[in-house]
XYZ file of C-alpha atoms in Angstrom:
356
model
C 96.576 79.707 94.680
C 94.302 79.686 97.726
C 90.809 81.033 97.197
C 90.250 84.621 98.304
C 86.711 85.381 99.436
C 86.547 88.848 97.890
C 87.780 87.506 94.540
C 85.028 84.886 94.505
C 82.531 87.585 95.477
C 83.816 89.793 92.656
C 83.268 86.987 90.174
C 79.837 86.353 91.671
C 78.882 90.026 91.423
C 80.050 90.204 87.823
C 78.101 87.048 87.015
C 74.892 88.380 88.551
C 75.353 91.629 86.643
C 75.777 89.716 83.383
C 72.656 87.631 84.002
C 70.696 90.706 85.062
C 71.903 92.698 82.079
C 70.941 89.995 79.590
C 67.580 89.477 81.291
C 66.884 93.207 80.975
C 67.942 93.230 77.329
C 65.917 90.199 76.261
C 62.814 91.142 78.266
C 63.262 94.814 77.289
C 62.216 95.756 80.816
C 64.203 98.980 80.621
C 61.663 100.347 78.143
C 59.007 100.349 80.860
C 61.111 101.275 83.886
C 63.683 104.066 84.103
C 65.216 102.647 87.326
C 65.734 99.303 85.560
C 67.413 101.107 82.679
C 69.714 102.886 85.140
C 70.477 99.548 86.805
C 71.380 98.176 83.387
C 73.837 101.047 82.898
C 75.416 100.364 86.306
C 75.831 96.697 85.399
C 77.393 97.603 82.041
C 79.984 99.830 83.696
C 81.480 97.072 85.828
C 80.611 93.533 84.768
C 83.004 92.961 81.853
C 85.883 95.085 83.195
C 85.668 93.023 86.408
C 85.446 89.713 84.553
C 88.478 90.384 82.365
C 90.501 92.009 85.154
C 89.966 89.087 87.541
C 90.592 86.580 84.739
C 93.933 88.254 84.081
C 94.814 88.374 87.771
C 93.943 84.706 88.274
C 95.728 83.682 85.073
C 99.104 85.266 85.800
C 100.731 82.013 86.929
C 99.542 80.211 83.817
C 101.030 82.922 81.597
C 104.315 82.709 83.535
C 104.521 78.945 82.933
C 105.560 77.169 79.733
C 103.535 77.379 76.543
C 102.453 73.770 76.972
C 101.175 74.288 80.504
C 99.360 77.500 79.635
C 97.679 76.051 76.561
C 96.637 72.945 78.464
C 95.432 74.682 81.627
C 93.803 77.796 80.137
C 93.386 77.928 76.381
C 92.303 74.345 75.659
C 89.499 74.331 78.292
C 88.189 77.649 76.966
C 88.173 76.420 73.374
C 86.477 73.167 74.405
C 83.646 75.036 76.113
C 83.399 77.505 73.231
C 82.941 74.730 70.658
C 80.739 72.505 72.824
C 78.160 75.212 73.535
C 77.831 76.513 69.976
C 74.681 74.421 69.301
C 73.016 75.914 72.389
C 73.810 79.436 71.194
C 72.481 78.648 67.727
C 69.312 77.153 69.203
C 68.406 80.075 71.444
C 69.355 82.698 68.849
C 67.237 80.984 66.195
C 64.346 80.527 68.638
C 64.425 84.207 69.549
C 64.466 85.168 65.888
C 61.373 83.110 65.130
C 59.292 84.014 68.189
C 60.296 87.300 69.815
C 59.410 90.670 68.259
C 61.797 93.156 66.642
C 64.604 90.677 65.929
C 66.957 91.268 62.983
C 68.219 88.839 60.313
C 66.015 85.989 61.478
C 66.244 83.638 58.482
C 67.752 80.187 58.888
C 70.411 81.097 56.326
C 71.477 84.151 58.339
C 71.749 82.100 61.518
C 73.761 79.401 59.743
C 76.162 82.002 58.352
C 76.687 83.483 61.806
C 77.231 80.026 63.275
C 79.739 79.179 60.551
C 81.654 82.388 61.193
C 81.628 81.982 64.971
C 85.349 81.181 65.211
C 86.239 84.587 63.763
C 83.060 86.413 64.769
C 81.559 84.732 67.835
C 77.847 85.084 68.438
C 76.139 85.347 71.786
C 77.779 85.415 75.195
C 80.448 82.875 74.164
C 82.472 85.762 72.733
C 83.887 86.327 76.232
C 85.372 82.821 76.321
C 86.720 83.226 72.782
C 88.320 86.580 73.651
C 89.826 85.213 76.855
C 91.575 82.402 74.955
C 92.987 84.946 72.504
C 94.153 87.228 75.313
C 96.150 84.429 76.942
C 97.924 83.672 73.667
C 98.593 87.343 72.879
C 100.105 88.193 76.277
C 102.275 85.088 76.056
C 103.541 86.181 72.651
C 104.231 89.667 74.029
C 105.897 88.512 77.247
C 109.118 90.358 76.393
C 107.313 93.693 76.175
C 107.676 95.659 79.448
C 104.488 95.470 81.497
C 104.148 99.255 81.702
C 104.459 99.646 77.936
C 101.959 96.863 77.269
C 99.486 98.324 79.749
C 99.756 101.861 78.377
C 99.392 100.758 74.760
C 96.431 98.521 75.611
C 94.824 101.387 77.532
C 95.248 103.833 74.657
C 93.793 101.305 72.216
C 90.814 100.669 74.506
C 90.169 104.382 74.996
C 90.430 105.090 71.269
C 88.243 102.149 70.266
C 85.516 102.904 72.783
C 85.554 106.611 71.985
C 85.897 106.761 68.228
C 85.305 103.392 66.527
C 81.564 103.967 66.220
C 82.073 107.401 64.670
C 84.876 106.405 62.308
C 83.570 102.989 61.266
C 79.845 103.623 61.499
C 77.222 101.890 63.591
C 76.392 99.325 60.911
C 80.028 98.206 60.599
C 80.407 98.005 64.369
C 77.311 95.811 64.473
C 78.808 93.665 61.708
C 81.933 93.114 63.805
C 79.792 91.813 66.652
C 80.588 91.799 70.370
C 83.671 89.601 70.026
C 85.677 91.643 67.539
C 84.590 94.837 69.271
C 85.465 93.337 72.630
C 89.067 92.458 71.772
C 90.408 96.047 71.613
C 87.979 97.182 74.309
C 88.797 94.727 77.085
C 92.378 93.623 76.429
C 93.491 96.523 78.633
C 91.526 95.216 81.620
C 92.937 91.709 81.168
C 96.491 93.078 80.990
C 95.866 95.319 83.992
C 94.734 92.332 86.037
C 97.674 90.266 84.836
C 100.430 92.751 85.657
C 98.887 93.765 88.988
C 98.040 90.218 90.060
C 100.235 90.040 93.168
C 99.239 93.498 94.393
C 95.558 92.878 93.677
C 95.435 89.522 95.442
C 97.274 90.818 98.505
C 95.045 93.889 98.709
C 91.788 91.979 98.269
C 92.858 89.374 100.811
C 93.956 91.927 103.402
C 91.157 94.435 102.801
C 88.500 91.746 103.251
C 89.384 91.510 106.936
C 89.680 95.262 107.423
C 86.517 96.826 106.016
C 86.991 100.593 105.912
C 84.837 103.628 105.277
C 86.991 104.483 102.279
C 85.630 101.464 100.446
C 82.089 102.688 101.057
C 83.056 106.095 99.646
C 84.495 104.442 96.525
C 81.326 102.403 95.945
C 79.060 105.418 96.490
C 81.221 107.474 94.119
C 81.006 104.730 91.479
C 77.220 104.568 91.676
C 76.914 108.352 91.742
C 79.091 108.829 88.667
C 77.237 106.161 86.691
C 73.805 107.498 87.644
C 74.921 111.025 86.716
C 76.198 109.794 83.336
C 72.952 107.914 82.745
C 70.661 110.806 83.700
C 72.537 113.277 81.496
C 72.994 110.684 78.726
C 76.767 110.988 78.464
C 77.410 107.305 79.147
C 78.617 106.710 75.563
C 80.405 110.043 75.065
C 84.007 109.845 73.779
C 86.623 109.324 76.507
C 83.893 109.318 79.165
C 82.832 105.838 78.055
C 86.341 104.547 78.835
C 86.540 106.408 82.146
C 83.205 104.921 83.184
C 84.485 101.378 82.659
C 87.578 102.128 84.736
C 85.369 103.647 87.440
C 83.124 100.581 87.223
C 86.110 98.284 87.721
C 87.366 100.181 90.775
C 83.896 100.500 92.278
C 83.077 96.876 91.589
C 86.257 95.633 93.255
C 85.592 97.838 96.279
C 82.052 96.462 96.500
C 83.412 92.911 96.273
C 85.655 93.542 99.267
C 82.784 95.079 101.241
C 80.589 92.067 100.466
C 83.319 89.469 100.937
C 81.445 87.810 103.811
C 78.304 87.179 101.743
C 78.488 83.415 101.264
C 75.885 83.280 98.495
C 77.937 85.652 96.331
C 81.052 83.561 96.978
C 79.152 80.451 95.925
C 78.006 82.131 92.714
C 81.574 83.219 92.002
C 82.837 79.668 92.421
C 80.171 78.429 89.997
C 80.355 81.296 87.527
C 81.165 79.209 84.440
C 78.041 76.966 84.581
C 75.865 80.031 85.203
C 77.518 81.893 82.342
C 76.988 79.048 79.889
C 73.372 78.299 80.787
C 71.830 81.691 81.515
C 71.150 83.000 77.991
C 69.497 79.819 76.638
C 67.334 79.703 79.776
C 66.422 83.404 79.619
C 65.479 83.291 75.952
C 63.675 79.975 76.389
C 61.511 81.296 79.231
C 60.673 84.557 77.480
C 59.929 82.801 74.176
C 57.570 80.258 75.753
C 55.667 82.910 77.697
C 55.449 85.198 74.674
C 54.423 82.440 72.249
C 51.657 81.290 74.595
C 50.556 84.921 75.067
C 50.972 84.684 78.835
C 53.363 87.643 78.929
C 54.001 90.408 76.428
C 57.345 92.032 75.608
C 58.546 94.431 77.108
C 58.277 92.863 80.558
C 57.563 94.645 83.837
C 60.586 95.053 86.094
C 59.444 92.458 88.616
C 59.174 89.830 85.886
C 62.826 90.340 85.050
C 63.828 89.879 88.694
C 61.863 86.634 88.857
C 63.570 85.491 85.664
C 67.026 86.058 87.162
C 65.970 84.267 90.350
C 64.937 81.236 88.283
C 67.933 81.129 85.949
C 70.819 81.438 88.418
C 69.903 78.345 90.508
C 69.982 76.171 87.381
C 73.596 77.139 86.760
C 74.380 76.585 90.436
C 72.807 73.130 90.251
C 75.124 72.267 87.375
C 78.038 73.587 89.455
C 77.057 71.349 92.390
C 76.861 68.358 90.050
C 80.298 69.255 88.667
C 81.812 69.316 92.159
C 80.471 65.788 92.665
C 82.052 64.615 89.415
C 78.927 64.693 87.238
C 78.672 66.375 83.813
C 82.076 67.997 84.271
C 82.663 67.756 80.515
C 79.996 70.429 79.998
C 82.159 73.120 81.604
C 85.711 71.734 81.436
C 87.916 69.440 79.389
C 86.903 65.782 79.805
C 89.623 63.716 81.434
C 90.297 61.633 78.318
C 90.874 64.733 76.186
C 92.969 66.387 78.864
C 95.169 63.282 79.098
C 95.508 63.057 75.318
C 96.478 66.722 75.007
C 99.015 66.303 77.811
C 100.610 63.354 75.988
C 100.671 65.241 72.697
C 102.207 68.270 74.377
C 104.842 66.178 76.120
C 105.807 64.370 72.921
C 106.196 67.655 71.047
C 109.266 68.440 73.151
C 107.987 71.847 74.275
C 109.935 72.695 77.411
C 110.772 76.385 77.139
C 109.455 78.462 80.054
C 108.474 82.108 79.860
């Protein structure tokens, strides 16, 4: 599949929103700045719906291929990255627990338990990669289910989970489940939506990028207006509305990606989203912890400190991406060639040949 500028920009936007959101959360800048808190809400409305939607849209061909090809091209690389980066997640989580204020369950034993349970309850931002691998397997298993039925059921589950899980299960149980187990019923709908609408989405984003219209501007303005309204009146997490906001965030985010499709820097970030995703949290927590431990900066941070933090973290991930494109350290973000070859041989010898 040829690269589509607006798709790369969409991935880049989502990646910047993720980095910005995590920087705001760890620096707690929203406690000192209402505009930063509103920005955080805007990010939350779009970043994960866009990530999962675009992942589904870009993964449609893999799902339509044989089990062997899909597992080798999609699931195995995700699992490799998930396992490889577990020590980094453990390190930054433990560091934050020992240095930063107001952290919960900071003992070494608690961190070891969470690390040991990471395959069923992922910790940190790696839950997205874990969930994505599961989504690919689930949609492959359900390939005989009509797309409309699968989409409707996934949408109802997402709406119900977002609206009522906290009330029915309690906040403490939801926290026990963690972001991964909560994310599965929440975002499967967006992955399925991207998957079943892949052809339409790619054609629209490719065509619309060359025909910027005022309607796209209206959609983006409406998205921002709705999110700001929900934030000001504190209905962002209200039942049903919370689901609607994520759908609005997806639509508004995609429209913004098309409008910004000529921004080369965003395209570059989108092409290097995986290295940025894997490195940003350890770098954010490391910077904040060092500055806090040396009493150079207190927590919460001022808003400008958070912007500087994002500006420092993103280039590191981009540097790793540039090195990857030149053949260096590729194993940090993708299957190493020896493992890829071995898995291909194992898959071929298993006799798996049945297509979807």
